[in-house]
């Protein structure tokens, strides 16, 4: 087998990007806006991810939180959790990083066009989902009814507050949120896990696609609620977290059974995931 | 392409010629290492041990080194990053058929949609001279996997006929190498039958066997996800990763940075990684998607017997027996697990 290749086609070679803005979202989370040195677009679909390089520290997979409808730059929202992300949090405007990607399949936009959408975001599951929600809001005429459910552990962990306010007051979206618990009485909203919001919504199961992103533990409970609402298994779409080390289907770290999450995923339907025993 | 028969002396001359002229690049051969064998740079044909049983490490290390620099970066004074791709021309002598089969899987994995120059700029220029394995190790079950012989994936394949060597020509490159060397004679049907008999006799020497056809493994695994065999077999697993480190079909890697002392630059390298190590599927949030050793053990068995086959059309196990030989707990050999599942234990 002969593959005519050159070093320039290295699967490890990133493009250089610069941080042009950093905003704090919470104690542990920040959003970074990047522009490529070569001036080109990232060219992503909502739901795709990139590999961020900080040289000397390493690389980590981060989902893109901005919508492709936003041109000229892209945003990554990042929780400081591992070595790369903790280091990224120390960087400010002007710092340079490497970016590979975008990788992964992304959300199935063609399938979703013209349909009613139910977004379900748990905690920082909102990061990848925000890319799609903003895409939908920017091309609102292409979609039917939009409902968004957002849950996090406490009021302090709410993120993108301005955006939550906008969605809450928008006539183009039914927005409901909840927190698992409250430390004091400053929170006037819903209290309880995200599944407690399901009885409050009305959806047409035939026309609705649920797009669910959250921590691994959230999926099985939310899926059960979606099925109870009458959604078909292939109308429940989720994005799965794995250790995407190379992003190009070689290194093996992101395998879910025989599936490479960085290639066939990270977005799967419940119908697909059901046959993957290690998925949720 | 015409198969040939050459004398022992002429084969040695052929190898010494390759070493001297470097016409096929650097010559790597199978050599003794203590009382075991390994591939290494060949200085003379006399070092070659074509009668070997198994090499400690499979020849994949020449295309997918244990550690390999893939990028060089500079953060000061200028921010710069460059790919590092070593191109090499190699001739590897003494590759067993099952290791050739493993390289075919590697080609499929490292090709595909995102072909890897670090692999192919070494692999493309490699000449593979195989040798039929006549002294299999006790743990090898290649004969029952159908990987004790191969019909493709080599330039030349040597078979020891006792006195002379039978040379099966497997590629145009191999054909022209033999023609250029010119020694020996064209093989006859009698020679070919001799070769086949040597192969048949060698197949009888395998002490371990898979007690089913290899293509039955995926369905067997499909029916046994919940089998207690995985937990029982893995109970004594040290999670040391030895089985993976010696495996000719294990393709996975980790990527790390190695900053220079002055912190102004450095290198990024990849190195072999192992799905049997506890942190392989862990993510920064603290979630570990295969936290328990029975999950990792089961994953390896499915990977070898099903996942790779479905993805790349090659089984992920070639039956070489290295993992079973290196495993301190003696649990790693896929055939043992598959046989237990088949017996319903």
XYZ file of C-alpha atoms in Angstrom:
625
model
C 0.000 0.000 0.000
C 1.610 3.234 -1.107
C 0.276 6.534 0.155
C 1.899 9.553 -1.454
C 2.150 11.954 1.462
C 4.337 14.800 2.596
C 5.306 16.078 6.026
C 2.969 19.050 5.525
C 0.050 16.634 5.716
C 1.048 15.657 9.253
C -2.048 14.736 11.230
C -0.462 16.501 14.221
C 0.146 19.913 12.653
C -2.042 22.653 14.166
C -2.946 26.081 12.777
C -1.905 29.014 14.920
C -4.633 31.117 16.510
C -4.583 34.046 18.866
C -6.828 34.777 21.808
C -8.635 38.076 21.153
C -11.016 38.041 24.138
C -11.445 36.204 27.435
C -14.594 36.432 29.570
C -15.121 34.740 32.881
C -18.303 32.669 33.069
C -18.024 31.317 36.605
C -15.374 30.347 39.141
C -14.205 27.493 36.942
C -15.257 28.471 33.435
C -14.145 31.007 30.871
C -14.994 31.706 27.263
C -12.139 32.410 24.840
C -12.501 34.027 21.440
C -9.884 33.096 18.829
C -8.773 34.416 15.445
C -6.504 32.412 13.157
C -3.188 34.030 12.217
C -3.887 33.232 8.571
C -7.224 35.065 8.800
C -9.205 32.009 7.698
C -12.395 30.690 9.247
C -12.526 27.595 11.436
C -15.254 26.278 9.128
C -17.045 24.182 11.719
C -20.531 22.788 12.138
C -22.327 23.079 15.485
C -21.371 20.079 17.622
C -17.852 19.689 16.256
C -14.738 20.055 18.388
C -11.138 21.193 17.998
C -7.855 20.087 19.545
C -6.295 23.011 21.403
C -2.499 23.019 21.760
C -0.539 24.916 24.320
C 3.036 24.092 23.464
C 4.893 22.636 26.399
C 1.644 21.537 28.025
C -0.087 19.458 25.390
C -3.387 19.193 23.609
C -7.012 18.735 24.632
C -10.307 18.339 22.778
C -12.703 21.266 23.280
C -16.122 21.682 21.687
C -16.788 24.876 19.758
C -19.386 27.011 21.542
C -19.879 29.710 18.912
C -22.187 29.324 15.960
C -20.755 29.160 12.427
C -23.164 31.998 11.610
C -20.712 34.160 13.555
C -17.866 34.965 11.154
C -14.274 36.047 11.629
C -13.604 34.308 14.911
C -14.737 31.363 17.012
C -15.295 30.769 20.712
C -14.356 27.955 23.044
C -15.900 27.802 26.495
C -13.652 25.894 28.842
C -13.844 24.539 32.373
C -10.472 24.410 34.135
C -10.383 20.672 34.784
C -7.180 19.148 33.460
C -3.627 20.305 32.818
C -4.306 21.890 29.422
C -7.505 23.656 30.442
C -6.010 24.935 33.704
C -3.123 26.361 31.732
C -5.461 27.857 29.140
C -7.216 29.712 31.973
C -3.942 31.509 32.763
C -3.700 32.880 29.199
C -5.046 36.262 28.195
C -5.628 38.357 25.112
C -2.782 38.071 22.619
C -1.642 34.602 23.667
C -1.153 32.086 20.875
C -2.288 28.519 20.761
C -2.445 25.744 18.182
C -5.777 24.564 16.823
C -6.426 21.334 14.909
C -9.799 20.537 13.498
C -12.712 20.949 13.402
C -13.278 17.245 14.088
C -16.268 14.989 14.536
C -19.618 14.797 12.801
C -21.463 17.665 14.482
C -25.227 17.909 14.883
C -27.277 16.716 11.887
C -28.443 20.127 10.609
C -30.131 18.709 7.525
C -32.241 16.377 9.643
C -33.164 19.144 12.063
C -34.229 21.716 9.450
C -37.957 22.359 9.543
C -38.441 20.348 12.732
C -39.413 21.318 16.273
C -36.414 21.246 18.575
C -36.094 20.418 22.261
C -32.687 21.394 23.621
C -31.697 19.820 26.928
C -28.458 21.090 28.451
C -26.992 19.973 31.747
C -24.288 22.207 33.221
C -21.465 22.833 30.777
C -23.246 20.599 28.304
C -24.510 24.022 27.284
C -21.065 24.759 25.803
C -21.393 22.532 22.722
C -25.173 22.977 22.573
C -24.872 26.769 22.517
C -23.277 26.530 19.090
C -26.410 24.864 17.756
C -28.891 26.991 19.730
C -27.302 30.178 18.421
C -27.221 28.745 14.926
C -30.933 27.966 15.165
C -31.749 31.406 16.589
C -29.773 33.041 13.752
C -31.617 31.020 11.123
C -34.850 30.859 13.056
C -37.150 30.716 9.993
C -35.633 27.322 9.066
C -36.935 25.617 12.217
C -40.265 24.969 13.968
C -40.980 25.378 17.669
C -37.908 25.650 19.882
C -37.856 24.640 23.554
C -34.743 24.841 25.692
C -34.278 23.211 29.086
C -31.208 24.124 31.072
C -30.233 22.680 34.418
C -27.206 23.092 36.597
C -26.269 22.138 40.109
C -26.623 25.528 41.780
C -27.375 29.140 40.799
C -23.625 29.868 41.072
C -22.925 27.407 38.265
C -25.198 29.133 35.746
C -23.208 30.280 32.710
C -23.727 32.680 29.792
C -26.150 34.667 31.981
C -26.864 37.368 29.382
C -27.725 34.727 26.881
C -29.991 32.891 29.351
C -31.826 36.197 29.918
C -32.196 36.760 26.185
C -33.596 33.281 25.643
C -35.899 33.673 28.649
C -37.459 36.815 27.207
C -37.444 35.643 23.600
C -40.714 34.987 21.815
C -38.869 32.624 19.491
C -38.091 30.092 22.190
C -39.716 28.480 25.203
C -36.967 28.551 27.813
C -37.066 26.811 31.185
C -34.308 26.367 33.667
C -33.743 24.735 37.003
C -31.027 24.209 39.588
C -30.513 20.992 41.552
C -30.246 22.750 44.898
C -30.065 26.233 46.419
C -27.721 27.378 49.164
C -30.020 30.275 50.192
C -33.306 31.895 49.135
C -31.810 34.212 46.497
C -32.944 31.878 43.694
C -36.607 32.301 42.792
C -36.692 29.841 39.911
C -37.265 26.106 39.608
C -35.416 23.785 41.952
C -34.882 20.132 41.122
C -33.009 18.008 38.598
C -33.543 18.710 34.928
C -36.079 15.941 34.473
C -38.507 17.907 36.708
C -38.921 20.371 33.810
C -40.318 17.773 31.440
C -43.894 17.796 32.810
C -43.984 21.553 32.138
C -43.420 21.379 28.411
C -45.692 20.578 25.514
C -44.122 19.112 22.434
C -45.363 17.305 19.357
C -43.345 14.070 19.463
C -43.787 13.440 15.739
C -42.172 16.721 14.766
C -39.705 17.120 17.622
C -36.041 16.252 17.859
C -34.475 16.364 21.323
C -30.816 17.401 21.412
C -29.326 16.465 24.752
C -25.877 17.372 26.078
C -24.786 16.981 29.672
C -22.701 14.954 32.071
C -22.741 11.167 31.496
C -25.048 10.552 34.465
C -27.730 12.846 33.039
C -28.336 10.941 29.822
C -30.197 7.894 31.041
C -32.709 9.969 33.003
C -33.298 12.506 30.244
C -33.588 9.785 27.619
C -36.269 8.100 29.727
C -38.208 11.394 29.876
C -37.887 11.911 26.132
C -39.200 8.411 25.467
C -42.065 9.072 27.877
C -42.938 12.152 25.829
C -43.280 9.845 22.853
C -40.099 10.736 20.985
C -38.746 8.062 18.661
C -35.290 6.709 19.441
C -33.791 8.322 16.372
C -35.316 11.658 17.372
C -33.161 11.777 20.503
C -29.733 13.193 19.689
C -26.846 13.394 22.100
C -23.207 14.419 22.166
C -20.861 12.137 24.081
C -17.698 13.039 25.895
C -14.617 10.896 25.408
C -10.867 11.349 25.463
C -10.335 12.468 21.874
C -6.587 12.617 21.809
C -5.740 12.666 18.111
C -9.098 13.626 16.593
C -8.387 11.661 13.419
C -9.371 8.126 14.378
C -5.931 6.711 15.090
C -4.901 6.952 18.747
C -7.705 4.768 20.139
C -8.516 6.743 23.280
C -12.059 7.774 22.341
C -13.351 4.331 21.449
C -16.864 3.447 22.560
C -16.918 -0.268 21.864
C -15.904 -0.405 18.202
C -16.880 3.187 17.434
C -14.412 6.063 17.326
C -16.157 8.930 19.065
C -13.972 11.479 17.224
C -15.000 10.075 13.827
C -18.532 8.678 13.952
C -19.330 10.987 16.899
C -19.388 12.855 19.137
C -23.035 13.268 18.089
C -25.153 10.107 18.109
C -28.846 9.313 18.113
C -30.195 7.259 20.977
C -31.031 4.583 18.396
C -27.297 4.349 17.600
C -26.128 4.592 21.191
C -28.510 1.891 22.386
C -26.453 -0.795 20.675
C -23.203 0.569 22.141
C -22.928 -1.035 25.533
C -20.231 1.331 26.795
C -21.906 4.533 25.613
C -24.022 5.669 28.569
C 7.104 -13.012 -11.101
C 9.068 -16.224 -10.812
C 9.720 -18.037 -7.535
C 13.283 -19.187 -7.012
C 15.433 -21.629 -5.097
C 18.826 -20.506 -3.809
C 21.524 -22.103 -1.718
C 22.290 -21.062 1.850
C 25.529 -19.539 0.677
C 23.799 -17.521 -2.024
C 21.165 -16.266 0.378
C 23.959 -15.054 2.668
C 25.569 -13.387 -0.336
C 22.258 -11.735 -1.236
C 21.891 -10.350 2.294
C 25.507 -9.168 2.455
C 24.970 -7.467 -0.898
C 21.951 -5.606 0.466
C 23.954 -4.547 3.512
C 26.898 -3.391 1.397
C 25.052 -1.613 -1.393
C 22.130 -0.327 0.691
C 20.158 -0.700 -2.523
C 17.003 -1.303 -0.475
C 17.988 1.071 2.336
C 19.172 0.235 5.820
C 19.065 -3.495 6.408
C 17.248 -4.725 9.497
C 17.265 -8.388 10.374
C 16.230 -10.861 13.003
C 19.126 -11.447 15.413
C 19.787 -13.227 18.684
C 19.425 -11.080 21.789
C 20.589 -13.089 24.786
C 18.650 -16.329 24.495
C 15.808 -14.577 22.671
C 15.475 -12.836 19.310
C 14.814 -9.336 18.156
C 14.955 -7.178 15.042
C 17.945 -4.875 14.748
C 20.402 -3.344 12.265
C 22.231 -6.090 10.433
C 26.005 -5.889 10.000
C 26.452 -9.227 8.274
C 24.388 -12.157 7.057
C 26.024 -14.307 9.721
C 23.995 -12.419 12.356
C 20.704 -13.444 10.758
C 18.729 -16.037 12.720
C 16.025 -17.071 10.287
C 15.413 -20.160 12.458
C 14.042 -17.927 15.252
C 10.820 -18.629 17.115
C 9.508 -15.132 17.820
C 10.930 -11.620 18.052
C 10.577 -9.849 21.397
C 9.017 -6.859 19.667
C 7.161 -7.032 16.372
C 8.619 -5.217 13.355
C 5.908 -2.518 13.542
C 8.431 -0.505 15.593
C 10.173 0.511 12.367
C 7.058 2.257 11.064
C 5.448 3.152 14.388
C 8.376 3.639 16.797
C 7.908 3.290 20.549
C 8.446 7.025 20.720
C 8.509 9.372 17.770
C 8.782 13.150 17.522
C 5.910 14.503 15.424
C 6.265 18.288 15.904
C 8.916 20.835 16.777
C 7.731 24.103 18.247
C 9.161 27.421 19.293
C 7.350 29.907 21.475
C 10.183 32.437 21.671
C 11.440 34.567 19.962
C 8.972 33.675 17.190
C 5.921 31.461 17.581
C 6.547 28.621 15.178
C 5.489 25.031 14.759
C 6.745 22.507 12.225
C 5.917 18.885 11.531
C 8.663 16.321 12.037
C 8.322 13.336 9.753
C 11.215 10.945 9.502
C 11.446 9.345 6.085
C 13.399 6.149 5.953
C 14.186 3.420 3.468
C 14.410 0.030 5.096
C 14.764 -3.587 4.211
C 13.506 -5.873 6.976
C 14.623 -9.485 6.746
C 13.003 -12.338 8.616
C 9.435 -11.189 9.172
C 7.084 -14.018 10.081
C 3.817 -14.353 8.155
C 1.629 -13.404 11.134
C 3.670 -10.213 11.612
C 3.164 -9.424 7.933
C -0.575 -9.843 8.426
C -0.341 -7.431 11.348
C 1.375 -4.845 9.138
C -1.516 -5.095 6.696
C -3.850 -4.125 9.530
C -1.533 -1.233 10.382
C -1.684 -0.020 6.783
C -5.470 0.023 6.991
C -5.534 1.833 10.338
C -2.922 4.462 9.485
C -4.360 4.974 5.999
C -8.048 5.575 5.585
C -9.575 9.031 5.739
C -6.706 10.696 7.558
C -3.530 8.998 6.337
C -0.535 9.470 8.592
C 2.699 10.638 6.899
C 4.764 9.644 9.953
C 3.763 6.055 9.283
C 3.671 5.957 5.490
C 6.914 7.811 4.788
C 8.641 4.893 6.466
C 6.269 2.143 5.380
C 6.117 3.080 1.683
C 9.848 2.633 1.234
C 10.161 -0.611 3.152
C 11.137 -3.909 1.588
C 9.742 -6.843 3.511
C 11.557 -10.145 3.268
C 9.567 -12.675 5.209
C 10.451 -16.105 6.465
C 8.084 -18.973 7.217
C 7.982 -19.741 10.920
C 9.175 -23.314 11.461
C 9.677 -23.095 15.232
C 6.545 -21.590 16.737
C 6.501 -20.696 20.433
C 4.188 -22.761 22.674
C 1.681 -19.907 23.031
C 1.374 -19.194 19.325
C -1.867 -20.237 17.678
C -1.198 -18.726 14.258
C -1.955 -21.988 12.450
C -5.520 -22.014 13.727
C -5.865 -18.309 12.849
C -4.736 -18.981 9.283
C -1.885 -16.504 9.714
C 0.973 -19.015 9.762
C 1.313 -18.383 6.043
C 0.510 -15.345 3.917
C 0.095 -14.907 0.192
C 0.654 -11.141 0.109
C 2.178 -8.305 2.049
C 5.811 -9.203 1.343
C 8.361 -8.647 -1.371
C 10.077 -11.978 -0.814
C 9.189 -14.893 1.450
C 11.837 -17.404 2.432
C 11.139 -21.029 3.292
C 13.866 -23.265 4.648
C 13.839 -26.450 2.584
C 16.617 -27.971 4.698
C 19.452 -27.535 2.257
C 18.309 -24.714 -0.006
C 15.918 -21.814 0.485
C 12.690 -21.472 -1.428
C 12.055 -17.836 -2.324
C 8.428 -16.924 -2.944
C 8.316 -13.683 -4.898
C 5.495 -11.437 -3.730
C 6.007 -8.158 -5.543
C 7.634 -6.545 -8.568
C 10.211 -5.061 -6.236
C 11.042 -8.514 -4.877
C 11.113 -9.911 -8.396
C 13.625 -7.366 -9.629
C 15.773 -7.799 -6.502
C 16.084 -11.518 -7.202
C 16.680 -10.981 -10.898
C 19.350 -8.411 -10.206
C 21.122 -10.738 -7.790
C 20.878 -13.485 -10.383
C 21.995 -16.445 -8.241
C 19.961 -19.595 -7.722
C 17.494 -21.087 -10.160
C 13.852 -20.903 -11.067
C 11.646 -22.946 -8.747
C 9.933 -26.013 -10.165
C 6.636 -27.581 -9.137
C 8.660 -30.136 -7.186
C 10.308 -27.309 -5.223
C 6.897 -25.721 -4.651
C 5.529 -28.996 -3.294
C 8.567 -29.234 -1.006
C 7.862 -25.732 0.254
C 4.227 -26.592 0.888
C 5.190 -29.727 2.772
C 7.565 -27.738 4.996
C 4.691 -25.365 5.705
C 2.271 -28.189 6.436
C 4.756 -29.827 8.810
C 5.378 -26.508 10.560
C 1.631 -26.009 11.034
C 1.562 -29.240 13.052
C 4.075 -27.845 15.536
C 1.675 -25.312 17.035
C 0.858 -26.346 20.607
C -1.964 -23.873 21.127
C -5.031 -23.573 18.976
C -8.199 -21.593 18.644
C -10.995 -24.120 18.943
C -13.196 -22.523 16.313
C -12.859 -20.836 12.951
C -11.518 -17.275 13.350
C -14.589 -15.841 11.615
C -16.767 -17.258 14.391
C -15.162 -14.973 16.992
C -17.314 -11.843 16.405
C -20.603 -13.724 16.880
C -19.173 -15.519 19.906
C -18.302 -12.160 21.446
C -21.690 -10.678 20.530
C -23.333 -13.435 22.533
C -21.063 -13.076 25.554
C -20.876 -9.410 26.637
C -22.171 -10.350 30.083
C -20.085 -13.520 30.407
C -18.371 -13.993 33.796
C -15.276 -15.151 31.901
C -14.043 -11.562 31.514
C -14.207 -10.870 35.214
C -12.729 -14.229 36.175
C -9.870 -14.021 33.664
C -9.003 -10.439 34.561
C -9.090 -10.976 38.325
C -5.314 -11.418 38.388
C -4.538 -8.739 35.801
C -1.796 -6.326 36.929
C -2.958 -3.684 34.402
C 0.701 -3.507 33.392
C 0.123 -3.232 29.653
C 2.773 -5.836 28.739
C 0.322 -7.640 26.449
C -0.150 -4.450 24.461
C 3.521 -3.494 24.345
C 4.492 -6.719 22.579
C 1.441 -6.905 20.306
C 1.984 -6.611 16.544
C -1.546 -5.268 15.982
C -1.822 -2.753 18.824
C -2.015 0.616 17.094
C -2.903 3.056 19.877
C -0.740 5.933 21.037
C -0.465 8.818 23.443
C 0.816 12.302 22.587
C 2.931 14.381 24.968
C 5.045 17.537 24.903
C 8.695 17.628 25.855
C 9.726 21.245 26.458
C 13.377 22.234 26.070
C 15.237 23.233 29.240
C 15.064 26.920 28.318
C 11.286 26.589 27.756
C 11.589 28.509 24.500
C 10.723 25.530 22.404
C 10.415 21.821 22.456
C 9.027 18.758 20.787
C 5.764 16.932 20.698
C 6.044 13.174 20.491
C 3.765 10.214 20.273
C 4.455 6.951 21.987
C 2.795 3.609 22.330
C -0.132 3.557 24.702
C -2.182 0.682 26.056
C -5.924 0.302 26.538
C -5.114 -2.065 29.422
C -3.614 0.782 31.473
C -6.079 2.234 33.994
C -6.099 5.829 32.681
C -6.508 5.089 28.990
C -10.156 6.164 28.717
C -10.187 8.695 31.555
C -11.176 12.317 30.901
C -10.369 15.468 32.842
C -13.792 15.664 34.503
C -12.817 12.580 36.496
C -14.947 10.195 34.470
C -13.155 6.995 33.463
C -15.065 5.167 30.772
C -13.248 1.863 31.417
C -12.398 2.229 35.062
C -12.352 -1.449 36.014
C -9.838 -3.979 34.801
C -12.516 -6.388 33.628
C -13.867 -3.621 31.382
C -10.409 -3.048 29.930
C -9.791 -6.771 29.565
C -13.119 -7.257 27.808
C -12.424 -4.272 25.568
C -9.119 -5.775 24.475
C -10.767 -9.113 23.686
C -13.497 -7.388 21.636
C -10.993 -5.120 19.968
C -8.903 -8.087 18.852
C -11.788 -10.342 17.913
C -14.447 -8.005 16.550
C -14.012 -4.234 16.490
C -10.927 -4.050 14.269
C -12.313 -6.680 11.930
C -15.544 -4.747 11.456
C -13.692 -1.493 10.933
C -10.699 -2.532 8.850
C -11.510 -6.039 7.527
C -8.587 -7.566 9.428
C -8.871 -9.407 12.723
C -7.024 -7.607 15.499
C -5.233 -10.786 16.558
C -2.787 -12.736 14.402
C -2.123 -15.464 16.967
C 1.586 -14.721 17.417
C 1.444 -15.627 21.127
C 3.621 -12.751 22.349
C 0.981 -11.372 24.757
C 0.404 -14.758 26.345
C 4.143 -15.251 26.704
C 4.800 -11.864 28.298
C 1.767 -11.831 30.599
C 2.831 -12.439 34.202
C -0.670 -13.512 35.179
C -0.957 -15.742 32.090
C -4.374 -14.361 31.139
C -3.632 -12.310 28.028
C -3.760 -14.860 25.206
C -6.954 -14.131 23.217
C -7.313 -17.782 22.145
C -7.615 -18.863 25.791
C -10.493 -16.453 26.413
C -12.260 -17.224 23.144
C -11.939 -20.964 23.822
C -13.408 -20.525 27.301
C -16.330 -18.553 25.868
C -16.848 -21.229 23.240
C -16.919 -23.929 25.901
C -19.501 -21.838 27.713
C -17.441 -21.536 30.864
